mmCIF file of C-alpha atoms in Angstrom:
data_model
loop_
_atom_site.group_PDB
_atom_site.id
_atom_site.type_symbol
_atom_site.label_atom_id
_atom_site.label_comp_id
_atom_site.label_asym_id
_atom_site.label_seq_id
_atom_site.Cartn_x
_atom_site.Cartn_y
_atom_site.Cartn_z
ATOM 1 C CA MET A 1 -0.002 0.001 0.000
ATOM 2 C CA PRO A 2 1.464 3.480 -0.862
ATOM 3 C CA PHE A 3 2.897 5.575 1.930
ATOM 4 C CA SER A 4 0.603 8.192 3.353
ATOM 5 C CA ALA A 5 1.880 11.679 4.044
ATOM 6 C CA VAL A 6 2.437 10.689 7.676
ATOM 7 C CA ASP A 7 4.088 7.362 6.864
ATOM 8 C CA ALA A 8 6.738 9.062 4.716
ATOM 9 C CA ILE A 9 8.057 11.149 7.628
ATOM 10 C CA SER A 10 9.884 8.333 9.409
ATOM 11 C CA PRO A 11 11.884 6.973 6.433
ATOM 12 C CA ALA A 12 12.723 10.535 5.363
ATOM 13 C CA PHE A 13 14.047 11.283 8.843
ATOM 14 C CA GLU A 14 16.123 8.085 8.881
ATOM 15 C CA HIS A 15 17.414 8.870 5.396
ATOM 16 C CA THR A 16 18.508 12.332 6.539
ATOM 17 C CA LYS A 17 20.253 10.922 9.605
ATOM 18 C CA ARG A 18 22.131 8.295 7.596
ATOM 19 C CA GLN A 19 23.215 10.717 4.894
ATOM 20 C CA LEU A 20 24.445 13.446 7.223
ATOM 21 C CA LEU A 21 25.674 11.629 10.321
ATOM 22 C CA GLN A 22 26.574 8.045 9.364
ATOM 23 C CA PRO A 23 29.330 9.031 8.902
ATOM 24 C CA PHE A 24 29.575 12.772 9.331
ATOM 25 C CA ARG A 25 31.479 14.324 6.404
ATOM 26 C CA PHE A 26 32.022 18.046 6.515
ATOM 27 C CA GLY A 27 32.751 18.193 2.784
ATOM 28 C CA GLN A 28 29.395 16.643 1.925
ATOM 29 C CA TRP A 29 27.689 18.911 4.445
ATOM 30 C CA THR A 30 29.164 22.069 2.873
ATOM 31 C CA ARG A 31 28.376 20.936 -0.674
ATOM 32 C CA LEU A 32 24.784 20.220 0.300
ATOM 33 C CA ALA A 33 24.606 23.693 1.866
ATOM 34 C CA VAL A 34 25.733 25.283 -1.403
ATOM 35 C CA VAL A 35 23.354 23.177 -3.499
ATOM 36 C CA GLY A 36 20.417 23.792 -1.156
ATOM 37 C CA LEU A 37 21.089 27.534 -1.073
ATOM 38 C CA LEU A 38 21.306 27.842 -4.861
ATOM 39 C CA ALA A 39 18.371 25.480 -5.443
ATOM 40 C CA GLY A 40 16.138 27.602 -3.222
ATOM 41 C CA GLU A 41 15.426 24.731 -0.837
ATOM 42 C CA LEU A 42 15.965 26.950 2.217
ATOM 43 C CA SER A 43 12.452 28.329 1.717
ATOM 44 C CA SER A 44 11.060 24.846 2.432
ATOM 45 C CA GLY A 45 12.522 25.044 5.901
ATOM 46 C CA GLY A 46 11.413 28.617 6.451
ATOM 47 C CA CYS A 47 14.959 29.958 6.571
ATOM 48 C CA ASN A 48 14.682 32.841 4.160
ATOM 49 C CA ALA A 49 14.559 36.600 4.098
ATOM 50 C CA ARG A 50 11.058 36.651 5.553
ATOM 51 C CA ASN A 51 12.456 35.497 8.888
ATOM 52 C CA MET A 52 14.612 38.641 9.029
ATOM 53 C CA ARG A 53 11.895 41.216 8.411
ATOM 54 C CA ASN A 54 11.284 41.768 12.084
ATOM 55 C CA PHE A 55 14.977 41.952 12.905
ATOM 56 C CA ASN A 56 16.217 45.522 13.102
ATOM 57 C CA ILE A 57 19.901 46.335 13.179
ATOM 58 C CA PRO A 58 20.590 48.978 15.793
ATOM 59 C CA GLN A 59 20.822 52.321 14.030
ATOM 60 C CA HIS A 60 23.371 54.928 14.985
ATOM 61 C CA THR A 61 21.969 58.407 15.043
ATOM 62 C CA GLY A 62 23.670 61.730 15.169
ATOM 63 C CA THR A 63 27.089 61.818 13.574
ATOM 64 C CA THR A 64 26.532 58.973 11.143
ATOM 65 C CA GLN A 65 23.283 60.343 9.783
ATOM 66 C CA HIS A 66 24.735 63.844 9.534
ATOM 67 C CA PHE A 67 27.512 62.373 7.410
ATOM 68 C CA LEU A 68 25.142 60.463 5.156
ATOM 69 C CA ALA A 69 22.697 63.273 4.472
ATOM 70 C CA PRO A 70 25.128 65.915 3.224
ATOM 71 C CA GLY A 71 27.124 63.304 1.362
ATOM 72 C CA LEU A 72 24.123 62.123 -0.602
ATOM 73 C CA ALA A 73 22.813 65.641 -1.051
ATOM 74 C CA GLY A 74 26.118 66.747 -2.536
ATOM 75 C CA ALA A 75 26.411 63.793 -4.884
ATOM 76 C CA ASP A 76 25.875 64.292 -8.593
ATOM 77 C CA ALA A 77 22.226 63.533 -9.449
ATOM 78 C CA MET A 78 23.171 62.063 -12.810
ATOM 79 C CA LEU A 79 25.777 59.868 -11.139
ATOM 80 C CA LEU A 80 23.258 58.550 -8.622
ATOM 81 C CA ALA A 81 20.676 57.954 -11.370
ATOM 82 C CA GLY A 82 23.248 56.088 -13.451
ATOM 83 C CA LEU A 83 24.297 53.952 -10.510
ATOM 84 C CA ILE A 84 20.677 53.144 -9.662
ATOM 85 C CA ALA A 85 19.945 52.191 -13.276
ATOM 86 C CA LEU A 86 23.090 50.059 -13.368
ATOM 87 C CA LEU A 87 22.105 48.294 -10.149
ATOM 88 C CA VAL A 88 18.599 47.629 -11.476
ATOM 89 C CA VAL A 89 19.903 46.135 -14.722
ATOM 90 C CA ALA A 90 22.576 44.151 -12.907
ATOM 91 C CA GLY A 91 19.986 42.880 -10.423
ATOM 92 C CA PHE A 92 17.689 41.757 -13.236
ATOM 93 C CA VAL A 93 20.502 39.958 -15.077
ATOM 94 C CA LEU A 94 21.718 38.393 -11.848
ATOM 95 C CA GLY A 95 18.176 37.235 -11.068
ATOM 96 C CA ILE A 96 17.872 35.486 -14.449
ATOM 97 C CA VAL A 97 21.278 33.820 -14.020
ATOM 98 C CA LEU A 98 20.421 32.673 -10.499
ATOM 99 C CA MET A 99 17.083 31.318 -11.729
ATOM 100 C CA TYR A 100 18.920 29.158 -14.272
ATOM 101 C CA VAL A 101 21.494 28.048 -11.687
ATOM 102 C CA SER A 102 18.677 27.243 -9.286
ATOM 103 C CA SER A 103 16.952 25.134 -11.954
ATOM 104 C CA VAL A 104 20.049 22.980 -12.523
ATOM 105 C CA MET A 105 20.780 22.782 -8.786
ATOM 106 C CA ARG A 106 17.280 21.426 -8.187
ATOM 107 C CA PHE A 107 18.237 18.303 -10.137
ATOM 108 C CA ILE A 108 21.631 18.097 -8.429
ATOM 109 C CA LEU A 109 19.872 18.220 -5.059
ATOM 110 C CA PHE A 110 17.485 15.467 -6.134
ATOM 111 C CA ASP A 111 20.416 13.291 -7.255
ATOM 112 C CA SER A 112 22.334 14.050 -4.061
ATOM 113 C CA VAL A 113 19.495 13.007 -1.773
ATOM 114 C CA LEU A 114 18.599 9.961 -3.841
ATOM 115 C CA ALA A 115 22.188 8.661 -3.996
ATOM 116 C CA LYS A 116 23.244 10.026 -0.558
ATOM 117 C CA GLU A 117 26.241 11.609 -2.285
ATOM 118 C CA CYS A 118 26.651 15.206 -3.447
ATOM 119 C CA HIS A 119 28.868 15.853 -6.469
ATOM 120 C CA ILE A 120 28.301 19.347 -7.828
ATOM 121 C CA ARG A 121 30.647 19.314 -10.818
ATOM 122 C CA GLN A 122 29.461 15.993 -12.215
ATOM 123 C CA GLY A 123 25.853 16.913 -11.580
ATOM 124 C CA TRP A 124 26.249 20.273 -13.288
ATOM 125 C CA ASP A 125 27.637 18.651 -16.441
ATOM 126 C CA ARG A 126 24.930 15.989 -16.460
ATOM 127 C CA ARG A 127 21.859 18.054 -15.615
ATOM 128 C CA GLN A 128 22.140 20.991 -18.028
ATOM 129 C CA TRP A 129 19.325 19.893 -20.361
ATOM 130 C CA PRO A 130 16.645 19.086 -17.752
ATOM 131 C CA GLY A 131 17.734 22.188 -15.860
ATOM 132 C CA TRP A 132 17.152 24.274 -18.985
ATOM 133 C CA ARG A 133 13.662 22.791 -19.416
ATOM 134 C CA TYR A 134 12.833 23.518 -15.803
ATOM 135 C CA PHE A 135 14.236 27.056 -16.173
ATOM 136 C CA ILE A 136 11.941 27.768 -19.141
ATOM 137 C CA TRP A 137 8.972 26.523 -17.121
ATOM 138 C CA LYS A 138 9.910 28.798 -14.206
ATOM 139 C CA VAL A 139 10.174 31.816 -16.499
ATOM 140 C CA LEU A 140 6.721 31.096 -17.942
ATOM 141 C CA TYR A 141 5.397 30.471 -14.426
ATOM 142 C CA ALA A 142 6.731 33.851 -13.236
ATOM 143 C CA LEU A 143 5.285 35.660 -16.251
ATOM 144 C CA ALA A 144 1.893 33.994 -15.774
ATOM 145 C CA LEU A 145 1.869 34.935 -12.074
ATOM 146 C CA LEU A 146 2.844 38.518 -12.865
ATOM 147 C CA SER A 147 0.194 38.786 -15.587
ATOM 148 C CA ALA A 148 -2.533 37.374 -13.355
ATOM 149 C CA THR A 149 -1.552 39.766 -10.557
ATOM 150 C CA ILE A 150 -1.682 42.756 -12.916
ATOM 151 C CA VAL A 151 -5.116 41.696 -14.173
ATOM 152 C CA LEU A 152 -6.546 41.147 -10.691
ATOM 153 C CA VAL A 153 -5.274 44.497 -9.460
ATOM 154 C CA GLY A 154 -5.514 46.514 -12.672
ATOM 155 C CA ILE A 155 -9.117 45.771 -13.633
ATOM 156 C CA PRO A 156 -10.649 46.843 -10.276
ATOM 157 C CA ALA A 157 -8.307 49.857 -10.134
ATOM 158 C CA GLY A 158 -9.282 50.880 -13.662
ATOM 159 C CA PHE A 159 -12.972 50.463 -12.870
ATOM 160 C CA ALA A 160 -12.620 52.523 -9.687
ATOM 161 C CA PHE A 161 -10.806 55.244 -11.611
ATOM 162 C CA ALA A 162 -13.379 55.270 -14.425
ATOM 163 C CA ALA A 163 -16.235 55.417 -11.934
ATOM 164 C CA GLY A 164 -14.649 58.405 -10.203
ATOM 165 C CA TRP A 165 -14.204 56.647 -6.868
ATOM 166 C CA LEU A 166 -10.558 57.657 -6.624
ATOM 167 C CA ASN A 167 -11.290 61.336 -7.267
ATOM 168 C CA GLU A 168 -13.531 61.578 -4.213
ATOM 169 C CA PRO A 169 -12.615 58.568 -2.054
ATOM 170 C CA LYS A 170 -14.401 59.862 1.066
ATOM 171 C CA GLN A 171 -17.740 59.653 -0.738
ATOM 172 C CA HIS A 172 -17.086 56.106 -1.962
ATOM 173 C CA VAL A 173 -15.590 54.467 1.108
ATOM 174 C CA VAL A 174 -17.915 51.450 1.089
ATOM 175 C CA PRO A 175 -17.403 50.373 -2.556
ATOM 176 C CA LEU A 176 -13.643 50.980 -2.249
ATOM 177 C CA VAL A 177 -13.417 48.852 0.889
ATOM 178 C CA LEU A 178 -15.534 46.067 -0.604
ATOM 179 C CA THR A 179 -13.459 46.111 -3.780
ATOM 180 C CA GLY A 180 -10.272 46.000 -1.747
ATOM 181 C CA ILE A 181 -11.534 42.970 0.198
ATOM 182 C CA VAL A 182 -12.457 41.145 -3.015
ATOM 183 C CA VAL A 183 -9.068 41.918 -4.561
ATOM 184 C CA PHE A 184 -7.274 40.800 -1.402
ATOM 185 C CA PHE A 185 -9.000 37.409 -1.338
ATOM 186 C CA ALA A 186 -8.532 36.970 -5.084
ATOM 187 C CA LEU A 187 -4.798 37.614 -4.724
ATOM 188 C CA ALA A 188 -4.623 35.264 -1.741
ATOM 189 C CA ILE A 189 -6.252 32.472 -3.754
ATOM 190 C CA LEU A 190 -3.927 33.172 -6.684
ATOM 191 C CA PHE A 191 -0.757 33.105 -4.578
ATOM 192 C CA ILE A 192 -1.775 30.001 -2.633
ATOM 193 C CA GLY A 193 -2.735 28.152 -5.807
ATOM 194 C CA THR A 194 0.461 29.064 -7.649
ATOM 195 C CA ALA A 195 2.555 28.205 -4.590
ATOM 196 C CA VAL A 196 0.992 24.728 -4.492
ATOM 197 C CA ILE A 197 1.684 24.309 -8.222
ATOM 198 C CA TYR A 198 5.323 25.284 -7.700
ATOM 199 C CA VAL A 199 5.791 22.871 -4.787
ATOM 200 C CA LEU A 200 4.180 19.980 -6.666
ATOM 201 C CA THR A 201 6.377 20.710 -9.676
ATOM 202 C CA LYS A 202 9.662 20.637 -7.809
ATOM 203 C CA ASP A 203 8.633 17.678 -5.648
ATOM 204 C CA PHE A 204 6.938 15.398 -8.190
ATOM 205 C CA VAL A 205 7.605 16.666 -11.725
ATOM 206 C CA VAL A 206 11.350 17.178 -11.310
ATOM 207 C CA PRO A 207 11.902 13.480 -10.370
ATOM 208 C CA GLN A 208 10.128 12.426 -13.556
ATOM 209 C CA MET A 209 12.238 14.816 -15.628
ATOM 210 C CA ALA A 210 15.391 13.542 -13.951
ATOM 211 C CA LEU A 211 14.667 9.817 -14.333
ATOM 212 C CA GLU A 212 12.909 9.691 -17.727
ATOM 213 C CA ASP A 213 14.188 12.783 -19.594
ATOM 214 C CA ILE A 214 10.718 14.179 -20.221
ATOM 215 C CA GLY A 215 9.493 17.771 -20.346
ATOM 216 C CA THR A 216 7.685 19.691 -17.630
ATOM 217 C CA MET A 217 4.311 19.556 -19.344
ATOM 218 C CA GLU A 218 4.533 15.779 -19.849
ATOM 219 C CA GLY A 219 5.511 15.404 -16.213
ATOM 220 C CA TRP A 220 2.497 17.440 -15.173
ATOM 221 C CA ARG A 221 0.206 15.397 -17.427
ATOM 222 C CA ARG A 222 1.317 12.212 -15.669
ATOM 223 C CA LEU A 223 1.180 13.810 -12.231
ATOM 224 C CA TRP A 224 -2.332 15.103 -12.847
ATOM 225 C CA ALA A 225 -3.518 11.558 -13.613
ATOM 226 C CA MET A 226 -1.919 10.325 -10.370
ATOM 227 C CA MET A 227 -3.473 13.135 -8.368
ATOM 228 C CA LYS A 228 -6.953 12.473 -9.741
ATOM 229 C CA ALA A 229 -6.613 8.853 -8.633
ATOM 230 C CA GLU A 230 -5.476 9.829 -5.098
ATOM 231 C CA LYS A 231 -6.881 13.259 -4.337
ATOM 232 C CA GLY A 232 -6.896 12.707 -0.591
ATOM 233 C CA SER A 233 -3.301 11.447 -0.439
ATOM 234 C CA TYR A 234 -1.856 14.411 -2.323
ATOM 235 C CA ALA A 235 -3.980 16.886 -0.391
ATOM 236 C CA GLY A 236 -2.710 15.296 2.816
ATOM 237 C CA TYR A 237 0.842 15.628 1.522
ATOM 238 C CA VAL A 238 0.445 19.350 0.890
ATOM 239 C CA LEU A 239 -1.104 19.936 4.316
ATOM 240 C CA MET A 240 1.523 17.829 6.084
ATOM 241 C CA LYS A 241 4.327 19.632 4.290
ATOM 242 C CA ILE A 242 2.886 22.962 5.413
ATOM 243 C CA VAL A 243 2.838 21.729 9.018
ATOM 244 C CA LEU A 244 6.403 20.424 8.778
ATOM 245 C CA ALA A 245 7.606 23.616 7.115
ATOM 246 C CA ILE A 246 6.057 25.740 9.871
ATOM 247 C CA GLY A 247 7.721 23.644 12.562
ATOM 248 C CA VAL A 248 11.124 23.766 10.868
ATOM 249 C CA ALA A 249 10.696 27.485 10.164
ATOM 250 C CA ILE A 250 10.186 28.199 13.872
ATOM 251 C CA ILE A 251 13.329 26.281 14.820
ATOM 252 C CA LEU A 252 15.480 27.766 12.074
ATOM 253 C CA GLY A 253 14.021 31.208 12.675
ATOM 254 C CA ILE A 254 15.212 31.146 16.294
ATOM 255 C CA VAL A 255 18.659 29.922 15.276
ATOM 256 C CA SER A 256 18.829 32.468 12.433
ATOM 257 C CA PHE A 257 17.955 35.283 14.825
ATOM 258 C CA ILE A 258 20.726 34.260 17.205
ATOM 259 C CA PHE A 259 23.305 34.094 14.424
ATOM 260 C CA ALA A 260 22.031 37.388 13.043
ATOM 261 C CA LEU A 261 22.786 38.978 16.394
ATOM 262 C CA ILE A 262 26.251 37.436 16.386
ATOM 263 C CA ILE A 263 27.104 38.440 12.803
ATOM 264 C CA LEU A 264 25.130 41.546 11.902
ATOM 265 C CA ILE A 265 25.534 43.638 15.053
ATOM 266 C CA PRO A 266 29.368 43.587 14.897
ATOM 267 C CA ALA A 267 29.097 44.258 11.170
ATOM 268 C CA ALA A 268 26.865 47.268 11.852
ATOM 269 C CA GLY A 269 29.407 48.528 14.370
ATOM 270 C CA LEU A 270 32.213 48.169 11.847
ATOM 271 C CA ALA A 271 30.140 49.999 9.230
ATOM 272 C CA ALA A 272 29.465 52.838 11.632
ATOM 273 C CA GLY A 273 33.177 53.017 12.429
ATOM 274 C CA ALA A 274 34.009 53.135 8.740
ATOM 275 C CA VAL A 275 31.505 55.968 8.211
ATOM 276 C CA LEU A 276 32.975 57.958 11.080
ATOM 277 C CA ALA A 277 36.498 57.354 9.794
ATOM 278 C CA GLY A 278 35.398 58.458 6.327
ATOM 279 C CA LYS A 279 33.963 61.658 7.710
ATOM 280 C CA ALA A 280 37.149 62.355 9.642
ATOM 281 C CA THR A 281 39.240 62.026 6.479
ATOM 282 C CA GLY A 282 36.841 64.113 4.381
ATOM 283 C CA LEU A 283 35.412 61.283 2.284
ATOM 284 C CA GLY A 284 31.931 61.576 0.784
ATOM 285 C CA TRP A 285 29.590 59.464 -1.302
ATOM 286 C CA THR A 286 31.209 59.050 -4.703
ATOM 287 C CA ALA A 287 30.987 56.332 -7.334
ATOM 288 C CA SER A 288 33.919 54.539 -5.679
ATOM 289 C CA THR A 289 32.617 54.683 -2.116
ATOM 290 C CA ILE A 290 29.078 53.694 -3.124
ATOM 291 C CA THR A 291 30.383 50.758 -5.184
ATOM 292 C CA LEU A 292 32.619 49.664 -2.305
ATOM 293 C CA ALA A 293 29.694 49.821 0.128
ATOM 294 C CA VAL A 294 27.494 47.744 -2.206
ATOM 295 C CA VAL A 295 30.235 45.134 -2.724
ATOM 296 C CA GLU A 296 30.925 44.834 1.003
ATOM 297 C CA GLY A 297 27.196 44.554 1.722
ATOM 298 C CA CYS A 298 26.833 41.773 -0.849
ATOM 299 C CA MET A 299 29.817 39.927 0.646
ATOM 300 C CA LEU A 300 28.336 40.178 4.121
ATOM 301 C CA LEU A 301 24.980 38.929 2.837
ATOM 302 C CA ALA A 302 26.671 36.000 1.068
ATOM 303 C CA VAL A 303 28.501 35.008 4.259
ATOM 304 C CA PHE A 304 25.319 35.230 6.285
ATOM 305 C CA LEU A 305 23.328 33.167 3.775
ATOM 306 C CA TYR A 306 26.047 30.521 3.654
ATOM 307 C CA VAL A 307 26.076 30.221 7.448
ATOM 308 C CA MET A 308 22.292 29.892 7.385
ATOM 309 C CA ALA A 309 22.610 27.236 4.688
ATOM 310 C CA LEU A 310 25.048 25.237 6.828
ATOM 311 C CA ILE A 311 22.619 25.358 9.721
ATOM 312 C CA SER A 312 19.753 24.356 7.438
ATOM 313 C CA VAL A 313 21.406 21.312 5.830
ATOM 314 C CA PRO A 314 19.201 18.826 7.753
ATOM 315 C CA ALA A 315 16.097 20.580 6.370
ATOM 316 C CA ILE A 316 17.701 20.793 2.916
ATOM 317 C CA VAL A 317 18.017 16.987 2.907
ATOM 318 C CA PHE A 318 14.855 16.105 4.810
ATOM 319 C CA PHE A 319 12.269 17.845 2.616
ATOM 320 C CA PRO A 320 13.469 16.341 -0.706
ATOM 321 C CA ALA A 321 13.753 12.961 1.026
ATOM 322 C CA TYR A 322 10.200 13.348 2.315
ATOM 323 C CA SER A 323 8.857 13.992 -1.190
ATOM 324 C CA ILE A 324 10.971 11.141 -2.612
ATOM 325 C CA TYR A 325 9.642 8.527 -0.178
ATOM 326 C CA PHE A 326 6.065 9.709 -0.633
ATOM 327 C CA PHE A 327 6.291 9.739 -4.430
ATOM 328 C CA ALA A 328 8.339 6.531 -4.787
ATOM 329 C CA ALA A 329 5.345 4.503 -3.618
ATOM 330 C CA ARG A 330 3.388 5.919 -6.567
ATOM 331 C CA TYR A 331 6.072 6.216 -9.238
ATOM 332 C CA PRO A 332 7.776 2.904 -10.183
ATOM 333 C CA ALA A 333 10.853 4.491 -11.779
ATOM 334 C CA LEU A 334 11.640 6.400 -8.592
ATOM 335 C CA SER A 335 10.938 3.318 -6.474
ATOM 336 C CA ALA A 336 13.435 1.317 -8.544
ATOM 337 C CA ALA A 337 16.075 4.021 -8.051
ATOM 338 C CA LEU A 338 15.370 4.356 -4.335
ATOM 339 C CA TYR A 339 15.250 0.605 -3.656
ATOM 340 C CA PRO A 340 17.717 -0.926 -6.142
ATOM 341 C CA ALA A 341 17.604 -4.682 -6.565
ATOM 342 C CA PRO A 342 20.517 -6.536 -4.938
ATOM 343 C CA PRO A 343 23.203 -7.648 -7.362
ATOM 344 C CA VAL A 344 22.843 -11.145 -8.733
ATOM 345 C CA PRO A 345 25.659 -13.362 -7.388
ATOM 346 C CA ALA A 346 28.061 -14.662 -10.017
ATOM 347 C CA ALA A 347 27.701 -18.299 -10.996
ATOM 348 C CA PRO A 348 30.457 -20.516 -9.597
#
């Protein structure tokens, strides 16, 4: 009988323990941290930027702010506009590159958990084609989500503008509030539905693409047939994964907060010291100083994310293992890879 969503927890936990601790190999641990970070698996454990929204770095008032304000005010407006435009373009290009890297790393993570061995270079060479297919699907997915969001927000906003509600909002409070509530719930349904689609794709379509070299749409066609046959099992899987993700997010959120205090507060102190030293030597905000600040900030963020990835390696392994054990009971090709037949002894 196929594993239920609850039954798959125990073998996934044992799989994680064997892969990470029996024996413990720091090299494998660090490689899994890199793969999990680039594959975006940290979001499954709740260790992402959302956990840091309520964390405020202590701000230094007085001298530091007096240095920043005149420095920025005296900077060339065209220079600042050019730097902002450059950062926007660079951020967009970097986002596309990271999306492609994440697509390939998703398959490397699947292979690493399935085989209990992480080999980034070999996996990168071997998984370019399925990673490219998955990347194209993610681009189309992002465009579809953006388009649907624009439609859901734009149509009510256009109607409210055409009806004159926005010109005299005090006289149209009730229709504006009701429209806002409808838009809010429509967006909530859209985001929840697309999030479920994304999770099902990376958990159940990616294994099919990896094992049978098929496209994303073919993988979804097969998955849809499986889901129609076991609606309750897959619904239970989604609900159980939400519960597990919340539990892991709480644990990792506490640990992330502690490490944020250890890393970011000293870094903020060093930054304040650098600002004061710059003021003492007569430095201001120029192209060089702004670029240096951005580079140092990116380096600090990279170090922090890598430390968080190291802490999150058990979650990085557990969640793919959980989906593998659940899906293997329903997908024969994955079951054969997860439970290989013993070798036939040679004839005497």
